């Protein structure tokens, strides 16, 4: 049974749930709580197995490894065929290989640079292109970023460069899709312990430092990020596009 809420009658595609700690899972719960139907995309069979432990039959699963455009095109076609048009997309995907992440920007090799940009930034462009084709008017695309895009955060390295590119893509995509009344925004989330974060060298220090800089001394939660994602894909946010909304309890300000 679908609940009444600011997302009643809407269908939202959520890309990037790996497990119950994922930011995308916080988004899934918040978006379902507001009455939307959700479709989750997953990277591969290993992730699908993990998802099967946390989802029930009310949540549809579609495979989509974003490293190939053809996979993205196919996934959105499948979604259109099975569920009709959609109203929103959450893109919560990033990847850099260990050597690139840990080696420091100065030692970043071309392959590592390209892979991180490809999966973490370019994929938003391809997702927006194919996603917009099956999107209703007033549709909304939301991606996840981190403020290592504008500051040299210790050990964030190549991912900071990819996030800068991602945030710039948000502005250009918002402009390109404006006449179709489709909005594109990013949420800059505070540090949260997820699978992706454990790939960052000394991630415990990053999480601790971040926590010490929040206004209340507590890290932001995936459900707090999810609630803002729910707002951004709703019609309550039709005036917001091309923007980066910080959900980090003030870390970037202080
Ligand atoms: N955790 C944090 O502190 C934090 C802070 C700000 C922003 N973010 C961003 O939030 C997003 C979600 O990350 P998370 O922290 O929830 O970690 P997570 O590990 O739970 O999620 C990352 C997801 O990316 C997916 N992914 C990686 N390569 C892919 C590919 N080729 N095709 C399809 N999917 C692929 C993984 O399967 C996984 O589901 C990322 O963009 C991350 O950079 C995280």
PDB file of N, CA, C and O and ligand atoms in Angstrom, residues 15-25 41-44 46-47 51 64-68 71 91-96 115 119-120 123 143-147 156 159 163 166 187-198 200 206-207 220 222, ligand 1:
ATOM      1  N   UNK A  15      19.529   4.996  -7.627  1.00  0.00           N
ATOM      2  CA  UNK A  15      20.708   4.271  -8.105  1.00  0.00           C
ATOM      3  C   UNK A  15      21.800   4.347  -7.042  1.00  0.00           C
ATOM      4  O   UNK A  15      22.195   5.446  -6.652  1.00  0.00           O
ATOM      5  N   UNK A  16      22.263   3.194  -6.557  1.00  0.00           N
ATOM      6  CA  UNK A  16      23.415   3.226  -5.650  1.00  0.00           C
ATOM      7  C   UNK A  16      23.193   2.680  -4.254  1.00  0.00           C
ATOM      8  O   UNK A  16      24.001   2.930  -3.372  1.00  0.00           O
ATOM      9  N   UNK A  17      22.107   1.905  -4.059  1.00  0.00           N
ATOM     10  CA  UNK A  17      22.000   1.222  -2.754  1.00  0.00           C
ATOM     11  C   UNK A  17      22.906  -0.019  -2.810  1.00  0.00           C
ATOM     12  O   UNK A  17      22.761  -0.861  -3.698  1.00  0.00           O
ATOM     13  N   UNK A  18      23.854  -0.106  -1.872  1.00  0.00           N
ATOM     14  CA  UNK A  18      24.693  -1.315  -1.773  1.00  0.00           C
ATOM     15  C   UNK A  18      24.271  -2.134  -0.562  1.00  0.00           C
ATOM     16  O   UNK A  18      24.299  -3.356  -0.589  1.00  0.00           O
ATOM     17  N   UNK A  19      23.876  -1.453   0.502  1.00  0.00           N
ATOM     18  CA  UNK A  19      23.446  -2.130   1.740  1.00  0.00           C
ATOM     19  C   UNK A  19      22.654  -1.123   2.591  1.00  0.00           C
ATOM     20  O   UNK A  19      22.424   0.006   2.145  1.00  0.00           O
ATOM     21  N   UNK A  20      22.311  -1.537   3.817  1.00  0.00           N
ATOM     22  CA  UNK A  20      21.440  -0.650   4.608  1.00  0.00           C
ATOM     23  C   UNK A  20      22.168   0.600   5.129  1.00  0.00           C
ATOM     24  O   UNK A  20      21.535   1.527   5.621  1.00  0.00           O
ATOM     25  N   UNK A  21      23.482   0.633   5.007  1.00  0.00           N
ATOM     26  CA  UNK A  21      24.224   1.840   5.410  1.00  0.00           C
ATOM     27  C   UNK A  21      24.350   2.867   4.293  1.00  0.00           C
ATOM     28  O   UNK A  21      24.815   3.992   4.525  1.00  0.00           O
ATOM     29  N   UNK A  22      23.981   2.486   3.073  1.00  0.00           N
ATOM     30  CA  UNK A  22      24.143   3.394   1.926  1.00  0.00           C
ATOM     31  C   UNK A  22      23.293   4.647   2.077  1.00  0.00           C
ATOM     32  O   UNK A  22      22.140   4.569   2.548  1.00  0.00           O
ATOM     33  N   UNK A  23      23.839   5.765   1.613  1.00  0.00           N
ATOM     34  CA  UNK A  23      23.046   6.998   1.598  1.00  0.00           C
ATOM     35  C   UNK A  23      21.791   6.786   0.742  1.00  0.00           C
ATOM     36  O   UNK A  23      20.695   7.240   1.093  1.00  0.00           O
ATOM     37  N   UNK A  24      21.952   6.039  -0.352  1.00  0.00           N
ATOM     38  CA  UNK A  24      20.795   5.785  -1.234  1.00  0.00           C
ATOM     39  C   UNK A  24      19.687   5.010  -0.504  1.00  0.00           C
ATOM     40  O   UNK A  24      18.518   5.136  -0.847  1.00  0.00           O
ATOM     41  N   UNK A  25      20.052   4.211   0.499  1.00  0.00           N
ATOM     42  CA  UNK A  25      19.018   3.485   1.258  1.00  0.00           C
ATOM     43  C   UNK A  25      18.265   4.458   2.170  1.00  0.00           C
ATOM     44  O   UNK A  25      17.043   4.371   2.327  1.00  0.00           O
ATOM     45  N   UNK A  41      18.171   0.634  -8.841  1.00  0.00           N
ATOM     46  CA  UNK A  41      19.105  -0.012  -9.766  1.00  0.00           C
ATOM     47  C   UNK A  41      20.330  -0.450  -8.977  1.00  0.00           C
ATOM     48  O   UNK A  41      20.714   0.185  -8.002  1.00  0.00           O
ATOM     49  N   UNK A  42      20.895  -1.583  -9.409  1.00  0.00           N
ATOM     50  CA  UNK A  42      22.060  -2.145  -8.716  1.00  0.00           C
ATOM     51  C   UNK A  42      23.164  -2.424  -9.723  1.00  0.00           C
ATOM     52  O   UNK A  42      22.913  -2.689 -10.901  1.00  0.00           O
ATOM     53  N   UNK A  43      24.406  -2.393  -9.214  1.00  0.00           N
ATOM     54  CA  UNK A  43      25.583  -2.488 -10.090  1.00  0.00           C
ATOM     55  C   UNK A  43      25.803  -3.884 -10.674  1.00  0.00           C
ATOM     56  O   UNK A  43      26.144  -4.014 -11.850  1.00  0.00           O
ATOM     57  N   UNK A  44      25.653  -4.919  -9.843  1.00  0.00           N
ATOM     58  CA  UNK A  44      25.973  -6.284 -10.303  1.00  0.00           C
ATOM     59  C   UNK A  44      25.287  -7.313  -9.383  1.00  0.00           C
ATOM     60  O   UNK A  44      24.618  -6.948  -8.415  1.00  0.00           O
ATOM     61  N   UNK A  46      26.469  -9.288  -7.153  1.00  0.00           N
ATOM     62  CA  UNK A  46      26.902  -9.264  -5.753  1.00  0.00           C
ATOM     63  C   UNK A  46      26.058  -8.259  -4.965  1.00  0.00           C
ATOM     64  O   UNK A  46      25.564  -8.534  -3.877  1.00  0.00           O
ATOM     65  N   UNK A  47      25.832  -7.096  -5.560  1.00  0.00           N
ATOM     66  CA  UNK A  47      25.021  -6.067  -4.893  1.00  0.00           C
ATOM     67  C   UNK A  47      23.556  -6.518  -4.830  1.00  0.00           C
ATOM     68  O   UNK A  47      22.862  -6.300  -3.845  1.00  0.00           O
ATOM     69  N   UNK A  51      21.077  -6.586  -1.706  1.00  0.00           N
ATOM     70  CA  UNK A  51      19.783  -5.881  -1.703  1.00  0.00           C
ATOM     71  C   UNK A  51      18.634  -6.812  -1.336  1.00  0.00           C
ATOM     72  O   UNK A  51      17.704  -6.409  -0.632  1.00  0.00           O
ATOM     73  N   UNK A  64      22.019  -2.102 -13.398  1.00  0.00           N
ATOM     74  CA  UNK A  64      22.602  -1.001 -14.178  1.00  0.00           C
ATOM     75  C   UNK A  64      24.018  -0.701 -13.694  1.00  0.00           C
ATOM     76  O   UNK A  64      24.214  -0.007 -12.701  1.00  0.00           O
ATOM     77  N   UNK A  65      25.002  -1.232 -14.408  1.00  0.00           N
ATOM     78  CA  UNK A  65      26.390  -0.843 -14.162  1.00  0.00           C
ATOM     79  C   UNK A  65      26.639   0.387 -15.031  1.00  0.00           C
ATOM     80  O   UNK A  65      26.602   0.315 -16.261  1.00  0.00           O
ATOM     81  N   UNK A  66      26.897   1.532 -14.405  1.00  0.00           N
ATOM     82  CA  UNK A  66      26.935   2.795 -15.157  1.00  0.00           C
ATOM     83  C   UNK A  66      28.234   2.997 -15.938  1.00  0.00           C
ATOM     84  O   UNK A  66      28.409   4.032 -16.587  1.00  0.00           O
ATOM     85  N   UNK A  67      29.145   2.018 -15.885  1.00  0.00           N
ATOM     86  CA  UNK A  67      30.401   2.224 -16.609  1.00  0.00           C
ATOM     87  C   UNK A  67      30.245   2.103 -18.124  1.00  0.00           C
ATOM     88  O   UNK A  67      31.160   2.420 -18.868  1.00  0.00           O
ATOM     89  N   UNK A  68      29.072   1.643 -18.592  1.00  0.00           N
ATOM     90  CA  UNK A  68      28.796   1.605 -20.043  1.00  0.00           C
ATOM     91  C   UNK A  68      27.481   2.331 -20.314  1.00  0.00           C
ATOM     92  O   UNK A  68      26.465   2.017 -19.698  1.00  0.00           O
ATOM     93  N   UNK A  71      24.420   0.164 -20.940  1.00  0.00           N
ATOM     94  CA  UNK A  71      23.720  -0.395 -19.766  1.00  0.00           C
ATOM     95  C   UNK A  71      22.699   0.606 -19.224  1.00  0.00           C
ATOM     96  O   UNK A  71      21.612   0.229 -18.772  1.00  0.00           O
ATOM     97  N   UNK A  91      20.920   9.752  -7.977  1.00  0.00           N
ATOM     98  CA  UNK A  91      22.187   9.183  -8.453  1.00  0.00           C
ATOM     99  C   UNK A  91      23.156   9.235  -7.273  1.00  0.00           C
ATOM    100  O   UNK A  91      23.613  10.311  -6.879  1.00  0.00           O
ATOM    101  N   UNK A  92      23.415   8.073  -6.660  1.00  0.00           N
ATOM    102  CA  UNK A  92      24.286   8.025  -5.472  1.00  0.00           C
ATOM    103  C   UNK A  92      25.395   7.014  -5.725  1.00  0.00           C
ATOM    104  O   UNK A  92      25.479   5.975  -5.069  1.00  0.00           O
ATOM    105  N   UNK A  93      26.216   7.347  -6.716  1.00  0.00           N
ATOM    106  CA  UNK A  93      27.215   6.403  -7.233  1.00  0.00           C
ATOM    107  C   UNK A  93      28.573   7.090  -7.329  1.00  0.00           C
ATOM    108  O   UNK A  93      28.659   8.231  -7.805  1.00  0.00           O
ATOM    109  N   UNK A  94      29.608   6.417  -6.864  1.00  0.00           N
ATOM    110  CA  UNK A  94      30.969   6.932  -7.037  1.00  0.00           C
ATOM    111  C   UNK A  94      31.934   5.764  -6.945  1.00  0.00           C
ATOM    112  O   UNK A  94      31.661   4.777  -6.269  1.00  0.00           O
ATOM    113  N   UNK A  95      33.061   5.902  -7.656  1.00  0.00           N
ATOM    114  CA  UNK A  95      34.103   4.869  -7.529  1.00  0.00           C
ATOM    115  C   UNK A  95      35.452   5.419  -7.963  1.00  0.00           C
ATOM    116  O   UNK A  95      35.555   6.152  -8.935  1.00  0.00           O
ATOM    117  N   UNK A  96      36.481   5.063  -7.195  1.00  0.00           N
ATOM    118  CA  UNK A  96      37.875   5.245  -7.630  1.00  0.00           C
ATOM    119  C   UNK A  96      38.633   4.033  -7.128  1.00  0.00           C
ATOM    120  O   UNK A  96      38.323   3.508  -6.054  1.00  0.00           O
ATOM    121  N   UNK A 115      38.824   6.501 -14.830  1.00  0.00           N
ATOM    122  CA  UNK A 115      37.830   5.604 -14.214  1.00  0.00           C
ATOM    123  C   UNK A 115      36.998   6.357 -13.169  1.00  0.00           C
ATOM    124  O   UNK A 115      35.765   6.251 -13.140  1.00  0.00           O
ATOM    125  N   UNK A 119      32.897   6.907 -13.710  1.00  0.00           N
ATOM    126  CA  UNK A 119      31.843   6.343 -12.861  1.00  0.00           C
ATOM    127  C   UNK A 119      31.217   7.407 -11.959  1.00  0.00           C
ATOM    128  O   UNK A 119      30.007   7.419 -11.748  1.00  0.00           O
ATOM    129  N   UNK A 120      32.041   8.333 -11.452  1.00  0.00           N
ATOM    130  CA  UNK A 120      31.548   9.245 -10.412  1.00  0.00           C
ATOM    131  C   UNK A 120      30.935  10.534 -10.967  1.00  0.00           C
ATOM    132  O   UNK A 120      30.117  11.153 -10.291  1.00  0.00           O
ATOM    133  N   UNK A 123      28.865   9.597 -15.369  1.00  0.00           N
ATOM    134  CA  UNK A 123      27.644   8.769 -15.319  1.00  0.00           C
ATOM    135  C   UNK A 123      26.398   9.620 -15.067  1.00  0.00           C
ATOM    136  O   UNK A 123      25.320   9.290 -15.545  1.00  0.00           O
ATOM    137  N   UNK A 143      21.936  14.254  -7.375  1.00  0.00           N
ATOM    138  CA  UNK A 143      23.141  13.464  -7.189  1.00  0.00           C
ATOM    139  C   UNK A 143      23.749  13.770  -5.816  1.00  0.00           C
ATOM    140  O   UNK A 143      23.328  14.701  -5.135  1.00  0.00           O
ATOM    141  N   UNK A 144      24.722  12.952  -5.430  1.00  0.00           N
ATOM    142  CA  UNK A 144      25.364  13.094  -4.109  1.00  0.00           C
ATOM    143  C   UNK A 144      26.806  13.543  -4.280  1.00  0.00           C
ATOM    144  O   UNK A 144      27.556  12.928  -5.037  1.00  0.00           O
ATOM    145  N   UNK A 145      27.172  14.619  -3.567  1.00  0.00           N
ATOM    146  CA  UNK A 145      28.532  15.119  -3.655  1.00  0.00           C
ATOM    147  C   UNK A 145      29.103  15.332  -2.255  1.00  0.00           C
ATOM    148  O   UNK A 145      28.436  15.034  -1.249  1.00  0.00           O
ATOM    149  N   UNK A 146      30.334  15.821  -2.222  1.00  0.00           N
ATOM    150  CA  UNK A 146      31.009  16.046  -0.927  1.00  0.00           C
ATOM    151  C   UNK A 146      31.894  17.280  -1.064  1.00  0.00           C
ATOM    152  O   UNK A 146      32.434  17.533  -2.134  1.00  0.00           O
ATOM    153  N   UNK A 147      32.094  18.009   0.024  1.00  0.00           N
ATOM    154  CA  UNK A 147      32.762  19.292  -0.127  1.00  0.00           C
ATOM    155  C   UNK A 147      34.286  19.219  -0.300  1.00  0.00           C
ATOM    156  O   UNK A 147      34.944  20.233  -0.455  1.00  0.00           O
ATOM    157  N   UNK A 156      41.091  12.704   0.421  1.00  0.00           N
ATOM    158  CA  UNK A 156      39.933  12.588  -0.473  1.00  0.00           C
ATOM    159  C   UNK A 156      40.395  12.554  -1.938  1.00  0.00           C
ATOM    160  O   UNK A 156      39.750  11.988  -2.802  1.00  0.00           O
ATOM    161  N   UNK A 159      38.857  11.776  -5.676  1.00  0.00           N
ATOM    162  CA  UNK A 159      37.400  11.853  -5.571  1.00  0.00           C
ATOM    163  C   UNK A 159      36.960  13.326  -5.487  1.00  0.00           C
ATOM    164  O   UNK A 159      35.872  13.680  -5.958  1.00  0.00           O
ATOM    165  N   UNK A 163      34.260  15.056  -7.861  1.00  0.00           N
ATOM    166  CA  UNK A 163      33.070  15.741  -7.314  1.00  0.00           C
ATOM    167  C   UNK A 163      32.973  17.178  -7.854  1.00  0.00           C
ATOM    168  O   UNK A 163      31.869  17.689  -8.049  1.00  0.00           O
ATOM    169  N   UNK A 166      31.456  16.727 -11.098  1.00  0.00           N
ATOM    170  CA  UNK A 166      30.040  16.371 -10.908  1.00  0.00           C
ATOM    171  C   UNK A 166      29.198  17.615 -10.623  1.00  0.00           C
ATOM    172  O   UNK A 166      28.126  17.815 -11.211  1.00  0.00           O
ATOM    173  N   UNK A 187      23.138  17.080  -3.571  1.00  0.00           N
ATOM    174  CA  UNK A 187      23.187  17.202  -2.111  1.00  0.00           C
ATOM    175  C   UNK A 187      24.636  16.968  -1.714  1.00  0.00           C
ATOM    176  O   UNK A 187      25.224  15.949  -2.077  1.00  0.00           O
ATOM    177  N   UNK A 188      25.212  17.928  -1.005  1.00  0.00           N
ATOM    178  CA  UNK A 188      26.554  17.732  -0.473  1.00  0.00           C
ATOM    179  C   UNK A 188      26.400  17.209   0.956  1.00  0.00           C
ATOM    180  O   UNK A 188      26.097  17.959   1.885  1.00  0.00           O
ATOM    181  N   UNK A 189      26.577  15.890   1.089  1.00  0.00           N
ATOM    182  CA  UNK A 189      26.334  15.250   2.390  1.00  0.00           C
ATOM    183  C   UNK A 189      27.578  15.342   3.272  1.00  0.00           C
ATOM    184  O   UNK A 189      28.705  15.325   2.778  1.00  0.00           O
ATOM    185  N   UNK A 190      27.350  15.422   4.562  1.00  0.00           N
ATOM    186  CA  UNK A 190      28.460  15.319   5.509  1.00  0.00           C
ATOM    187  C   UNK A 190      28.996  13.894   5.510  1.00  0.00           C
ATOM    188  O   UNK A 190      28.394  12.993   4.932  1.00  0.00           O
ATOM    189  N   UNK A 191      30.145  13.696   6.159  1.00  0.00           N
ATOM    190  CA  UNK A 191      30.766  12.363   6.160  1.00  0.00           C
ATOM    191  C   UNK A 191      29.903  11.361   6.928  1.00  0.00           C
ATOM    192  O   UNK A 191      29.439  11.643   8.040  1.00  0.00           O
ATOM    193  N   UNK A 192      29.671  10.193   6.314  1.00  0.00           N
ATOM    194  CA  UNK A 192      28.851   9.129   6.907  1.00  0.00           C
ATOM    195  C   UNK A 192      29.580   7.813   6.672  1.00  0.00           C
ATOM    196  O   UNK A 192      30.112   7.594   5.571  1.00  0.00           O
ATOM    197  N   UNK A 193      29.575   6.935   7.660  1.00  0.00           N
ATOM    198  CA  UNK A 193      30.286   5.658   7.492  1.00  0.00           C
ATOM    199  C   UNK A 193      29.511   4.721   6.571  1.00  0.00           C
ATOM    200  O   UNK A 193      28.500   4.138   6.951  1.00  0.00           O
ATOM    201  N   UNK A 194      29.978   4.605   5.347  1.00  0.00           N
ATOM    202  CA  UNK A 194      29.381   3.696   4.355  1.00  0.00           C
ATOM    203  C   UNK A 194      30.514   2.880   3.738  1.00  0.00           C
ATOM    204  O   UNK A 194      31.685   3.164   3.985  1.00  0.00           O
ATOM    205  N   UNK A 195      30.145   1.950   2.873  1.00  0.00           N
ATOM    206  CA  UNK A 195      31.142   1.144   2.162  1.00  0.00           C
ATOM    207  C   UNK A 195      32.105   2.050   1.377  1.00  0.00           C
ATOM    208  O   UNK A 195      33.324   1.853   1.399  1.00  0.00           O
ATOM    209  N   UNK A 196      31.560   3.041   0.684  1.00  0.00           N
ATOM    210  CA  UNK A 196      32.395   3.912  -0.151  1.00  0.00           C
ATOM    211  C   UNK A 196      33.444   4.637   0.696  1.00  0.00           C
ATOM    212  O   UNK A 196      34.599   4.774   0.285  1.00  0.00           O
ATOM    213  N   UNK A 197      33.045   5.095   1.864  1.00  0.00           N
ATOM    214  CA  UNK A 197      33.978   5.861   2.715  1.00  0.00           C
ATOM    215  C   UNK A 197      35.142   4.993   3.203  1.00  0.00           C
ATOM    216  O   UNK A 197      36.264   5.483   3.346  1.00  0.00           O
ATOM    217  N   UNK A 198      34.883   3.711   3.389  1.00  0.00           N
ATOM    218  CA  UNK A 198      35.969   2.857   3.905  1.00  0.00           C
ATOM    219  C   UNK A 198      37.097   2.701   2.879  1.00  0.00           C
ATOM    220  O   UNK A 198      38.181   2.243   3.218  1.00  0.00           O
ATOM    221  N   UNK A 200      38.539   5.228   1.590  1.00  0.00           N
ATOM    222  CA  UNK A 200      39.409   6.401   1.770  1.00  0.00           C
ATOM    223  C   UNK A 200      40.412   6.112   2.888  1.00  0.00           C
ATOM    224  O   UNK A 200      40.027   5.634   3.962  1.00  0.00           O
ATOM    225  N   UNK A 206      38.805  10.968   9.120  1.00  0.00           N
ATOM    226  CA  UNK A 206      37.916  11.866   8.363  1.00  0.00           C
ATOM    227  C   UNK A 206      36.555  11.959   9.050  1.00  0.00           C
ATOM    228  O   UNK A 206      36.006  13.053   9.250  1.00  0.00           O
ATOM    229  N   UNK A 207      36.026  10.788   9.454  1.00  0.00           N
ATOM    230  CA  UNK A 207      34.708  10.765  10.105  1.00  0.00           C
ATOM    231  C   UNK A 207      34.750  11.477  11.461  1.00  0.00           C
ATOM    232  O   UNK A 207      33.846  12.238  11.810  1.00  0.00           O
ATOM    233  N   UNK A 220      25.856  13.707  10.471  1.00  0.00           N
ATOM    234  CA  UNK A 220      24.555  13.675   9.812  1.00  0.00           C
ATOM    235  C   UNK A 220      24.214  12.197   9.516  1.00  0.00           C
ATOM    236  O   UNK A 220      25.117  11.370   9.377  1.00  0.00           O
ATOM    237  N   UNK A 222      21.949   9.061   7.328  1.00  0.00           N
ATOM    238  CA  UNK A 222      21.442   8.819   5.964  1.00  0.00           C
ATOM    239  C   UNK A 222      19.966   9.208   5.866  1.00  0.00           C
ATOM    240  O   UNK A 222      19.508   9.603   4.807  1.00  0.00           O
TER     241      UNK A 222
HETATM  242  N1  LIG B   1      29.528   8.481   2.815  1.00  0.00           N
HETATM  243  C1  LIG B   1      29.877   9.752   2.788  1.00  0.00           C
HETATM  244  O1  LIG B   1      30.494  10.278   3.723  1.00  0.00           O
HETATM  245  C2  LIG B   1      29.506  10.601   1.602  1.00  0.00           C
HETATM  246  C3  LIG B   1      29.517  11.992   1.748  1.00  0.00           C
HETATM  247  C4  LIG B   1      29.160  12.778   0.656  1.00  0.00           C
HETATM  248  C5  LIG B   1      28.824  12.178  -0.540  1.00  0.00           C
HETATM  249  N2  LIG B   1      28.836  10.806  -0.650  1.00  0.00           N
HETATM  250  C6  LIG B   1      28.463  10.218  -1.950  1.00  0.00           C
HETATM  251  O2  LIG B   1      27.266   9.481  -1.785  1.00  0.00           O
HETATM  252  C7  LIG B   1      27.178   8.544  -2.866  1.00  0.00           C
HETATM  253  C8  LIG B   1      26.792   7.186  -2.302  1.00  0.00           C
HETATM  254  O3  LIG B   1      27.873   6.638  -1.546  1.00  0.00           O
HETATM  255  P1  LIG B   1      27.708   5.974  -0.123  1.00  0.00           P
HETATM  256  O4  LIG B   1      28.611   6.722   0.790  1.00  0.00           O
HETATM  257  O5  LIG B   1      26.300   5.789   0.215  1.00  0.00           O
HETATM  258  O6  LIG B   1      28.447   4.564  -0.339  1.00  0.00           O
HETATM  259  P2  LIG B   1      27.923   3.141  -0.866  1.00  0.00           P
HETATM  260  O7  LIG B   1      29.176   2.331  -1.010  1.00  0.00           O
HETATM  261  O8  LIG B   1      26.866   2.613  -0.016  1.00  0.00           O
HETATM  262  O9  LIG B   1      27.329   3.478  -2.310  1.00  0.00           O
HETATM  263  C9  LIG B   1      28.124   3.622  -3.459  1.00  0.00           C
HETATM  264  C10 LIG B   1      27.363   2.962  -4.588  1.00  0.00           C
HETATM  265  O10 LIG B   1      28.010   3.182  -5.845  1.00  0.00           O
HETATM  266  C11 LIG B   1      27.736   2.041  -6.614  1.00  0.00           C
HETATM  267  N3  LIG B   1      28.613   1.945  -7.776  1.00  0.00           N
HETATM  268  C12 LIG B   1      29.966   2.029  -7.833  1.00  0.00           C
HETATM  269  N4  LIG B   1      30.383   1.802  -9.097  1.00  0.00           N
HETATM  270  C13 LIG B   1      29.265   1.603  -9.856  1.00  0.00           C
HETATM  271  C14 LIG B   1      29.027   1.301 -11.206  1.00  0.00           C
HETATM  272  N5  LIG B   1      30.028   1.146 -12.091  1.00  0.00           N
HETATM  273  N6  LIG B   1      27.744   1.164 -11.641  1.00  0.00           N
HETATM  274  C15 LIG B   1      26.710   1.289 -10.775  1.00  0.00           C
HETATM  275  N7  LIG B   1      26.873   1.554  -9.460  1.00  0.00           N
HETATM  276  C16 LIG B   1      28.138   1.695  -9.016  1.00  0.00           C
HETATM  277  C17 LIG B   1      27.962   0.896  -5.639  1.00  0.00           C
HETATM  278  O11 LIG B   1      27.396  -0.315  -6.111  1.00  0.00           O
HETATM  279  C18 LIG B   1      27.259   1.432  -4.408  1.00  0.00           C
HETATM  280  O12 LIG B   1      25.913   1.039  -4.400  1.00  0.00           O
HETATM  281  C19 LIG B   1      28.534   8.582  -3.578  1.00  0.00           C
HETATM  282  O13 LIG B   1      28.444   9.434  -4.697  1.00  0.00           O
HETATM  283  C20 LIG B   1      29.431   9.204  -2.519  1.00  0.00           C
HETATM  284  O14 LIG B   1      30.569   9.841  -3.084  1.00  0.00           O
HETATM  285  C21 LIG B   1      29.160  10.004   0.395  1.00  0.00           C
END
